[in-house]
């Protein structure tokens, strides 16, 4: 008798679930089926940039299981692209975003437990209305101080300040390696913010690729221009910042 498998935690369900080669009739196409758990594995590893250990924990699976999901997803994507097959996203042994699957103890007969959703996929709404209590926010900065101006370039900001609204303490992350990056600066900065544990990001402007990474990680995005970091934090606490629902500048802005 095969051992029971735990539900894999999935924090993203794509709206588009079918892809096909252009100009090829549907009737003659072979299909490759990609499970939602496999999509989640490549999303967490390749797009969000989590380590294998972090991603496996996020999905509530062991690292070997996560590695198998990742390998299977890569093989299926390669098969579809190289051999000109259609790709359908469907199925998978998954559970929804409101709970996270705990460690599977099938050997002890405990079954698969559930526990509260971790911060990275929390769906708390209207963070500003809650006064930003008991959370971390990330603010781009030109000099890494609260008195300095907010850097209006998210991806190429010199510093990113992570501010704890409960303890009032902050740390400055160095983002200078992205200043002269030919491409991918916004994505790398977004990954660094996600790893910092922040639930919201404040900056001047966001490009489409960076915004996609941020949105998939479940973080909220706010715009702050022509103000200091301290003023941005104050306006965030008072609910005065503009919340963005999409990128407001083009790539390489």
PDB file of C-alpha atoms in Angstrom:
ATOM      1  CA  UNK A   1       0.000   0.000   0.000  1.00  0.00           C
ATOM      2  CA  UNK A   2       1.521   3.352  -1.039  1.00  0.00           C
ATOM      3  CA  UNK A   3       2.196   5.811   1.744  1.00  0.00           C
ATOM      4  CA  UNK A   4      -0.102   8.863   1.967  1.00  0.00           C
ATOM      5  CA  UNK A   5       1.245  12.152   0.652  1.00  0.00           C
ATOM      6  CA  UNK A   6       0.866  15.532   2.298  1.00  0.00           C
ATOM      7  CA  UNK A   7      -0.920  18.345   0.529  1.00  0.00           C
ATOM      8  CA  UNK A   8       1.588  20.788  -0.945  1.00  0.00           C
ATOM      9  CA  UNK A   9       1.085  24.412   0.067  1.00  0.00           C
ATOM     10  CA  UNK A  10       0.448  26.636  -2.955  1.00  0.00           C
ATOM     11  CA  UNK A  11       0.380  30.420  -2.635  1.00  0.00           C
ATOM     12  CA  UNK A  12      -0.366  31.206  -6.287  1.00  0.00           C
ATOM     13  CA  UNK A  13      -2.852  29.942  -8.856  1.00  0.00           C
ATOM     14  CA  UNK A  14      -2.261  31.327 -12.377  1.00  0.00           C
ATOM     15  CA  UNK A  15      -5.145  32.851 -14.320  1.00  0.00           C
ATOM     16  CA  UNK A  16      -3.752  31.517 -17.594  1.00  0.00           C
ATOM     17  CA  UNK A  17      -3.468  27.742 -17.506  1.00  0.00           C
ATOM     18  CA  UNK A  18      -2.942  26.755 -21.143  1.00  0.00           C
ATOM     19  CA  UNK A  19      -0.116  27.538 -23.562  1.00  0.00           C
ATOM     20  CA  UNK A  20       0.337  26.300 -27.134  1.00  0.00           C
ATOM     21  CA  UNK A  21       2.744  26.839 -30.025  1.00  0.00           C
ATOM     22  CA  UNK A  22       1.521  29.570 -32.383  1.00  0.00           C
ATOM     23  CA  UNK A  23       0.213  28.379 -35.740  1.00  0.00           C
ATOM     24  CA  UNK A  24      -0.195  24.725 -34.756  1.00  0.00           C
ATOM     25  CA  UNK A  25      -3.757  23.315 -34.801  1.00  0.00           C
ATOM     26  CA  UNK A  26      -5.034  22.103 -31.443  1.00  0.00           C
ATOM     27  CA  UNK A  27      -6.098  18.773 -32.900  1.00  0.00           C
ATOM     28  CA  UNK A  28      -2.549  17.607 -33.654  1.00  0.00           C
ATOM     29  CA  UNK A  29      -0.838  18.893 -30.527  1.00  0.00           C
ATOM     30  CA  UNK A  30       0.452  16.684 -27.764  1.00  0.00           C
ATOM     31  CA  UNK A  31      -0.050  18.061 -24.259  1.00  0.00           C
ATOM     32  CA  UNK A  32       2.232  18.273 -21.263  1.00  0.00           C
ATOM     33  CA  UNK A  33       0.447  18.444 -17.899  1.00  0.00           C
ATOM     34  CA  UNK A  34       2.100  20.650 -15.263  1.00  0.00           C
ATOM     35  CA  UNK A  35       0.686  20.371 -11.725  1.00  0.00           C
ATOM     36  CA  UNK A  36      -0.004  23.394  -9.518  1.00  0.00           C
ATOM     37  CA  UNK A  37       2.553  22.071  -7.029  1.00  0.00           C
ATOM     38  CA  UNK A  38       5.191  21.989  -9.772  1.00  0.00           C
ATOM     39  CA  UNK A  39       4.311  25.557 -10.776  1.00  0.00           C
ATOM     40  CA  UNK A  40       4.659  26.637  -7.150  1.00  0.00           C
ATOM     41  CA  UNK A  41       8.073  24.972  -6.906  1.00  0.00           C
ATOM     42  CA  UNK A  42       9.519  26.857  -9.892  1.00  0.00           C
ATOM     43  CA  UNK A  43       7.835  30.083  -8.774  1.00  0.00           C
ATOM     44  CA  UNK A  44       9.404  29.987  -5.307  1.00  0.00           C
ATOM     45  CA  UNK A  45      12.832  28.888  -6.542  1.00  0.00           C
ATOM     46  CA  UNK A  46      13.258  30.640  -9.890  1.00  0.00           C
ATOM     47  CA  UNK A  47      11.124  33.768  -9.553  1.00  0.00           C
ATOM     48  CA  UNK A  48      11.006  34.619  -5.850  1.00  0.00           C
ATOM     49  CA  UNK A  49      14.564  33.374  -5.335  1.00  0.00           C
ATOM     50  CA  UNK A  50      14.091  31.343  -2.157  1.00  0.00           C
ATOM     51  CA  UNK A  51      16.626  28.711  -1.205  1.00  0.00           C
ATOM     52  CA  UNK A  52      15.584  25.079  -1.539  1.00  0.00           C
ATOM     53  CA  UNK A  53      15.236  24.830   2.239  1.00  0.00           C
ATOM     54  CA  UNK A  54      13.053  27.967   2.439  1.00  0.00           C
ATOM     55  CA  UNK A  55      10.899  26.943  -0.512  1.00  0.00           C
ATOM     56  CA  UNK A  56      10.377  23.417   0.803  1.00  0.00           C
ATOM     57  CA  UNK A  57       9.317  24.830   4.165  1.00  0.00           C
ATOM     58  CA  UNK A  58       6.961  27.253   2.430  1.00  0.00           C
ATOM     59  CA  UNK A  59       5.249  24.367   0.632  1.00  0.00           C
ATOM     60  CA  UNK A  60       5.208  22.110   3.685  1.00  0.00           C
ATOM     61  CA  UNK A  61       7.283  19.373   2.070  1.00  0.00           C
ATOM     62  CA  UNK A  62      10.709  17.842   2.592  1.00  0.00           C
ATOM     63  CA  UNK A  63      13.690  19.088   0.612  1.00  0.00           C
ATOM     64  CA  UNK A  64      13.936  15.847  -1.417  1.00  0.00           C
ATOM     65  CA  UNK A  65      10.251  16.174  -2.334  1.00  0.00           C
ATOM     66  CA  UNK A  66      10.734  19.800  -3.332  1.00  0.00           C
ATOM     67  CA  UNK A  67      13.761  18.835  -5.450  1.00  0.00           C
ATOM     68  CA  UNK A  68      11.694  16.189  -7.244  1.00  0.00           C
ATOM     69  CA  UNK A  69       8.928  18.740  -7.936  1.00  0.00           C
ATOM     70  CA  UNK A  70      11.469  21.214  -9.279  1.00  0.00           C
ATOM     71  CA  UNK A  71      13.165  18.627 -11.494  1.00  0.00           C
ATOM     72  CA  UNK A  72       9.830  17.362 -12.828  1.00  0.00           C
ATOM     73  CA  UNK A  73       8.666  20.904 -13.639  1.00  0.00           C
ATOM     74  CA  UNK A  74      11.899  21.705 -15.501  1.00  0.00           C
ATOM     75  CA  UNK A  75      11.685  18.488 -17.521  1.00  0.00           C
ATOM     76  CA  UNK A  76       8.070  19.156 -18.509  1.00  0.00           C
ATOM     77  CA  UNK A  77       8.759  22.769 -19.489  1.00  0.00           C
ATOM     78  CA  UNK A  78      11.742  21.654 -21.561  1.00  0.00           C
ATOM     79  CA  UNK A  79       9.684  18.952 -23.264  1.00  0.00           C
ATOM     80  CA  UNK A  80       6.970  21.475 -24.186  1.00  0.00           C
ATOM     81  CA  UNK A  81       9.398  24.058 -25.559  1.00  0.00           C
ATOM     82  CA  UNK A  82      11.837  21.785 -27.362  1.00  0.00           C
ATOM     83  CA  UNK A  83       9.261  19.389 -28.822  1.00  0.00           C
ATOM     84  CA  UNK A  84       6.563  21.954 -29.564  1.00  0.00           C
ATOM     85  CA  UNK A  85       3.901  20.577 -27.247  1.00  0.00           C
ATOM     86  CA  UNK A  86       1.009  22.381 -25.560  1.00  0.00           C
ATOM     87  CA  UNK A  87       1.293  23.016 -21.833  1.00  0.00           C
ATOM     88  CA  UNK A  88      -1.664  22.651 -19.500  1.00  0.00           C
ATOM     89  CA  UNK A  89      -1.525  23.674 -15.808  1.00  0.00           C
ATOM     90  CA  UNK A  90      -3.866  21.458 -13.858  1.00  0.00           C
ATOM     91  CA  UNK A  91      -4.089  19.248 -10.790  1.00  0.00           C
ATOM     92  CA  UNK A  92      -1.435  18.474  -8.239  1.00  0.00           C
ATOM     93  CA  UNK A  93      -1.762  17.416  -4.624  1.00  0.00           C
ATOM     94  CA  UNK A  94      -2.249  20.939  -3.261  1.00  0.00           C
ATOM     95  CA  UNK A  95      -4.028  22.976  -0.625  1.00  0.00           C
ATOM     96  CA  UNK A  96      -5.207  26.602  -0.740  1.00  0.00           C
ATOM     97  CA  UNK A  97      -3.466  29.713   0.597  1.00  0.00           C
ATOM     98  CA  UNK A  98      -5.392  30.142   3.858  1.00  0.00           C
ATOM     99  CA  UNK A  99      -3.505  27.301   5.590  1.00  0.00           C
ATOM    100  CA  UNK A 100      -0.049  25.792   5.431  1.00  0.00           C
ATOM    101  CA  UNK A 101       0.553  22.054   5.582  1.00  0.00           C
ATOM    102  CA  UNK A 102       2.677  21.059   8.554  1.00  0.00           C
ATOM    103  CA  UNK A 103       5.282  18.297   8.646  1.00  0.00           C
ATOM    104  CA  UNK A 104       4.002  14.984   7.368  1.00  0.00           C
ATOM    105  CA  UNK A 105       4.315  12.277  10.023  1.00  0.00           C
ATOM    106  CA  UNK A 106       2.929   9.394   7.990  1.00  0.00           C
ATOM    107  CA  UNK A 107       5.320   6.927   9.623  1.00  0.00           C
ATOM    108  CA  UNK A 108       3.835   7.683  13.017  1.00  0.00           C
ATOM    109  CA  UNK A 109       0.302   7.748  11.640  1.00  0.00           C
ATOM    110  CA  UNK A 110      -0.256  11.379  12.642  1.00  0.00           C
ATOM    111  CA  UNK A 111      -1.502  12.481   9.251  1.00  0.00           C
ATOM    112  CA  UNK A 112      -0.880  15.938   7.814  1.00  0.00           C
ATOM    113  CA  UNK A 113      -1.443  18.751  10.247  1.00  0.00           C
ATOM    114  CA  UNK A 114      -2.085  22.391   9.441  1.00  0.00           C
ATOM    115  CA  UNK A 115      -0.748  25.543  11.002  1.00  0.00           C
ATOM    116  CA  UNK A 116      -1.242  29.320  10.471  1.00  0.00           C
ATOM    117  CA  UNK A 117      -0.045  30.829   7.233  1.00  0.00           C
ATOM    118  CA  UNK A 118       3.515  32.239   7.474  1.00  0.00           C
ATOM    119  CA  UNK A 119       4.266  35.905   6.852  1.00  0.00           C
ATOM    120  CA  UNK A 120       5.483  35.498   3.293  1.00  0.00           C
ATOM    121  CA  UNK A 121       1.995  34.514   2.076  1.00  0.00           C
ATOM    122  CA  UNK A 122      -0.134  36.383   4.612  1.00  0.00           C
ATOM    123  CA  UNK A 123      -3.212  38.021   3.100  1.00  0.00           C
ATOM    124  CA  UNK A 124      -3.690  40.793   5.611  1.00  0.00           C
ATOM    125  CA  UNK A 125      -5.626  43.624   4.019  1.00  0.00           C
ATOM    126  CA  UNK A 126      -5.173  47.376   4.239  1.00  0.00           C
ATOM    127  CA  UNK A 127      -1.969  47.449   6.234  1.00  0.00           C
ATOM    128  CA  UNK A 128      -2.054  51.212   6.552  1.00  0.00           C
ATOM    129  CA  UNK A 129      -5.525  51.133   8.118  1.00  0.00           C
ATOM    130  CA  UNK A 130      -4.101  48.916  10.860  1.00  0.00           C
ATOM    131  CA  UNK A 131      -1.504  51.559  11.614  1.00  0.00           C
ATOM    132  CA  UNK A 132       1.282  49.296  10.421  1.00  0.00           C
ATOM    133  CA  UNK A 133       1.382  47.637  13.855  1.00  0.00           C
ATOM    134  CA  UNK A 134       3.661  44.684  14.545  1.00  0.00           C
ATOM    135  CA  UNK A 135       5.160  44.409  11.098  1.00  0.00           C
ATOM    136  CA  UNK A 136       8.220  45.253   9.054  1.00  0.00           C
ATOM    137  CA  UNK A 137       8.188  47.620   6.127  1.00  0.00           C
ATOM    138  CA  UNK A 138      10.920  48.227   3.556  1.00  0.00           C
ATOM    139  CA  UNK A 139      11.727  51.721   2.286  1.00  0.00           C
ATOM    140  CA  UNK A 140      14.237  52.596  -0.421  1.00  0.00           C
ATOM    141  CA  UNK A 141      16.784  55.164   0.755  1.00  0.00           C
ATOM    142  CA  UNK A 142      19.509  57.282  -0.810  1.00  0.00           C
ATOM    143  CA  UNK A 143      21.797  57.084   2.237  1.00  0.00           C
ATOM    144  CA  UNK A 144      20.457  54.430   4.632  1.00  0.00           C
ATOM    145  CA  UNK A 145      19.194  56.880   7.278  1.00  0.00           C
ATOM    146  CA  UNK A 146      15.708  57.855   8.408  1.00  0.00           C
ATOM    147  CA  UNK A 147      16.546  61.516   7.813  1.00  0.00           C
ATOM    148  CA  UNK A 148      17.608  60.967   4.208  1.00  0.00           C
ATOM    149  CA  UNK A 149      15.309  61.076   1.217  1.00  0.00           C
ATOM    150  CA  UNK A 150      13.355  58.109  -0.126  1.00  0.00           C
ATOM    151  CA  UNK A 151      15.151  56.851  -3.233  1.00  0.00           C
ATOM    152  CA  UNK A 152      12.518  56.936  -5.960  1.00  0.00           C
ATOM    153  CA  UNK A 153      14.244  54.179  -7.971  1.00  0.00           C
ATOM    154  CA  UNK A 154      13.242  50.881  -6.416  1.00  0.00           C
ATOM    155  CA  UNK A 155      15.607  48.520  -8.212  1.00  0.00           C
ATOM    156  CA  UNK A 156      18.597  50.853  -8.246  1.00  0.00           C
ATOM    157  CA  UNK A 157      18.206  52.418  -4.812  1.00  0.00           C
ATOM    158  CA  UNK A 158      21.503  52.652  -2.917  1.00  0.00           C
ATOM    159  CA  UNK A 159      20.003  51.383   0.351  1.00  0.00           C
ATOM    160  CA  UNK A 160      16.839  49.634   1.505  1.00  0.00           C
ATOM    161  CA  UNK A 161      15.773  50.333   5.083  1.00  0.00           C
ATOM    162  CA  UNK A 162      13.809  47.602   6.866  1.00  0.00           C
ATOM    163  CA  UNK A 163      11.837  49.267   9.662  1.00  0.00           C
ATOM    164  CA  UNK A 164      10.066  47.416  12.490  1.00  0.00           C
ATOM    165  CA  UNK A 165       6.906  49.356  13.365  1.00  0.00           C
ATOM    166  CA  UNK A 166       6.606  47.584  16.717  1.00  0.00           C
ATOM    167  CA  UNK A 167      10.117  48.090  18.099  1.00  0.00           C
ATOM    168  CA  UNK A 168      10.885  51.240  16.033  1.00  0.00           C
ATOM    169  CA  UNK A 169      14.245  49.712  15.143  1.00  0.00           C
ATOM    170  CA  UNK A 170      15.644  49.589  11.627  1.00  0.00           C
ATOM    171  CA  UNK A 171      18.472  48.136   9.582  1.00  0.00           C
ATOM    172  CA  UNK A 172      19.849  49.312   6.238  1.00  0.00           C
ATOM    173  CA  UNK A 173      20.414  46.758   3.492  1.00  0.00           C
ATOM    174  CA  UNK A 174      23.083  47.501   0.898  1.00  0.00           C
ATOM    175  CA  UNK A 175      21.611  47.507  -2.607  1.00  0.00           C
ATOM    176  CA  UNK A 176      24.565  49.204  -4.327  1.00  0.00           C
ATOM    177  CA  UNK A 177      25.430  46.099  -6.351  1.00  0.00           C
ATOM    178  CA  UNK A 178      22.334  46.792  -8.455  1.00  0.00           C
ATOM    179  CA  UNK A 179      23.202  50.413  -9.276  1.00  0.00           C
ATOM    180  CA  UNK A 180      24.976  49.590 -12.530  1.00  0.00           C
ATOM    181  CA  UNK A 181      23.326  46.253 -13.314  1.00  0.00           C
ATOM    182  CA  UNK A 182      22.528  45.897 -17.018  1.00  0.00           C
ATOM    183  CA  UNK A 183      19.259  44.158 -16.178  1.00  0.00           C
ATOM    184  CA  UNK A 184      17.417  42.417 -13.347  1.00  0.00           C
ATOM    185  CA  UNK A 185      18.056  45.144 -10.744  1.00  0.00           C
ATOM    186  CA  UNK A 186      14.386  45.371  -9.776  1.00  0.00           C
ATOM    187  CA  UNK A 187      13.981  41.600  -9.493  1.00  0.00           C
ATOM    188  CA  UNK A 188      17.073  41.258  -7.285  1.00  0.00           C
ATOM    189  CA  UNK A 189      15.962  44.129  -5.044  1.00  0.00           C
ATOM    190  CA  UNK A 190      12.495  42.580  -4.751  1.00  0.00           C
ATOM    191  CA  UNK A 191      13.986  39.216  -3.757  1.00  0.00           C
ATOM    192  CA  UNK A 192      16.101  40.892  -1.078  1.00  0.00           C
ATOM    193  CA  UNK A 193      13.031  42.623   0.365  1.00  0.00           C
ATOM    194  CA  UNK A 194      11.051  39.383   0.407  1.00  0.00           C
ATOM    195  CA  UNK A 195      13.868  37.639   2.295  1.00  0.00           C
ATOM    196  CA  UNK A 196      14.000  40.488   4.848  1.00  0.00           C
ATOM    197  CA  UNK A 197      10.529  39.586   6.132  1.00  0.00           C
ATOM    198  CA  UNK A 198       8.917  42.913   5.227  1.00  0.00           C
ATOM    199  CA  UNK A 199       5.179  42.911   4.531  1.00  0.00           C
ATOM    200  CA  UNK A 200       5.064  46.180   2.611  1.00  0.00           C
ATOM    201  CA  UNK A 201       7.421  48.137   0.361  1.00  0.00           C
ATOM    202  CA  UNK A 202       7.631  51.902   0.021  1.00  0.00           C
ATOM    203  CA  UNK A 203       9.479  53.562  -2.858  1.00  0.00           C
ATOM    204  CA  UNK A 204       8.940  56.081  -5.621  1.00  0.00           C
ATOM    205  CA  UNK A 205       8.389  53.939  -8.696  1.00  0.00           C
ATOM    206  CA  UNK A 206       8.226  50.238  -9.591  1.00  0.00           C
ATOM    207  CA  UNK A 207       8.892  48.499 -12.899  1.00  0.00           C
ATOM    208  CA  UNK A 208       6.777  45.570 -14.172  1.00  0.00           C
ATOM    209  CA  UNK A 209       9.206  42.720 -13.414  1.00  0.00           C
ATOM    210  CA  UNK A 210       9.961  43.862  -9.895  1.00  0.00           C
ATOM    211  CA  UNK A 211       6.280  44.457  -9.193  1.00  0.00           C
ATOM    212  CA  UNK A 212       5.425  40.940 -10.369  1.00  0.00           C
ATOM    213  CA  UNK A 213       7.896  39.381  -7.917  1.00  0.00           C
ATOM    214  CA  UNK A 214       6.596  41.573  -5.085  1.00  0.00           C
ATOM    215  CA  UNK A 215       2.964  40.822  -5.885  1.00  0.00           C
ATOM    216  CA  UNK A 216       3.522  37.066  -6.060  1.00  0.00           C
ATOM    217  CA  UNK A 217       5.159  37.184  -2.634  1.00  0.00           C
ATOM    218  CA  UNK A 218       2.006  38.788  -1.207  1.00  0.00           C
ATOM    219  CA  UNK A 219       3.558  42.135  -0.254  1.00  0.00           C
ATOM    220  CA  UNK A 220       1.746  45.453  -0.558  1.00  0.00           C
ATOM    221  CA  UNK A 221       3.320  48.331  -2.462  1.00  0.00           C
ATOM    222  CA  UNK A 222       3.142  52.061  -1.683  1.00  0.00           C
ATOM    223  CA  UNK A 223       4.467  55.122  -3.484  1.00  0.00           C
ATOM    224  CA  UNK A 224       6.341  57.895  -1.678  1.00  0.00           C
ATOM    225  CA  UNK A 225       8.014  60.756  -3.533  1.00  0.00           C
ATOM    226  CA  UNK A 226       9.842  63.910  -2.443  1.00  0.00           C
ATOM    227  CA  UNK A 227       9.966  63.012   1.258  1.00  0.00           C
ATOM    228  CA  UNK A 228      12.355  61.597   3.817  1.00  0.00           C
ATOM    229  CA  UNK A 229      12.226  57.998   4.987  1.00  0.00           C
ATOM    230  CA  UNK A 230      10.917  59.169   8.376  1.00  0.00           C
ATOM    231  CA  UNK A 231       8.142  61.125   6.661  1.00  0.00           C
ATOM    232  CA  UNK A 232       7.267  58.082   4.539  1.00  0.00           C
ATOM    233  CA  UNK A 233       6.980  55.919   7.667  1.00  0.00           C
ATOM    234  CA  UNK A 234       4.792  58.547   9.366  1.00  0.00           C
ATOM    235  CA  UNK A 235       2.531  58.826   6.316  1.00  0.00           C
ATOM    236  CA  UNK A 236       2.314  55.036   6.132  1.00  0.00           C
ATOM    237  CA  UNK A 237       1.220  54.858   9.780  1.00  0.00           C
ATOM    238  CA  UNK A 238      -1.416  57.532   9.113  1.00  0.00           C
ATOM    239  CA  UNK A 239      -2.705  55.838   5.952  1.00  0.00           C
ATOM    240  CA  UNK A 240      -1.685  58.690   3.658  1.00  0.00           C
ATOM    241  CA  UNK A 241       0.494  56.875   1.141  1.00  0.00           C
ATOM    242  CA  UNK A 242      -0.800  55.889  -2.292  1.00  0.00           C
ATOM    243  CA  UNK A 243      -1.129  52.132  -2.668  1.00  0.00           C
ATOM    244  CA  UNK A 244      -0.062  50.804  -6.066  1.00  0.00           C
ATOM    245  CA  UNK A 245      -1.871  47.969  -7.814  1.00  0.00           C
ATOM    246  CA  UNK A 246       0.587  47.665 -10.682  1.00  0.00           C
ATOM    247  CA  UNK A 247       3.873  48.931 -12.089  1.00  0.00           C
ATOM    248  CA  UNK A 248       3.917  52.692 -12.654  1.00  0.00           C
ATOM    249  CA  UNK A 249       6.997  52.918 -14.893  1.00  0.00           C
ATOM    250  CA  UNK A 250       8.361  50.838 -17.769  1.00  0.00           C
ATOM    251  CA  UNK A 251      11.280  48.425 -17.570  1.00  0.00           C
ATOM    252  CA  UNK A 252      14.744  50.030 -17.243  1.00  0.00           C
ATOM    253  CA  UNK A 253      13.195  53.342 -16.118  1.00  0.00           C
TER     254      UNK A 253
END
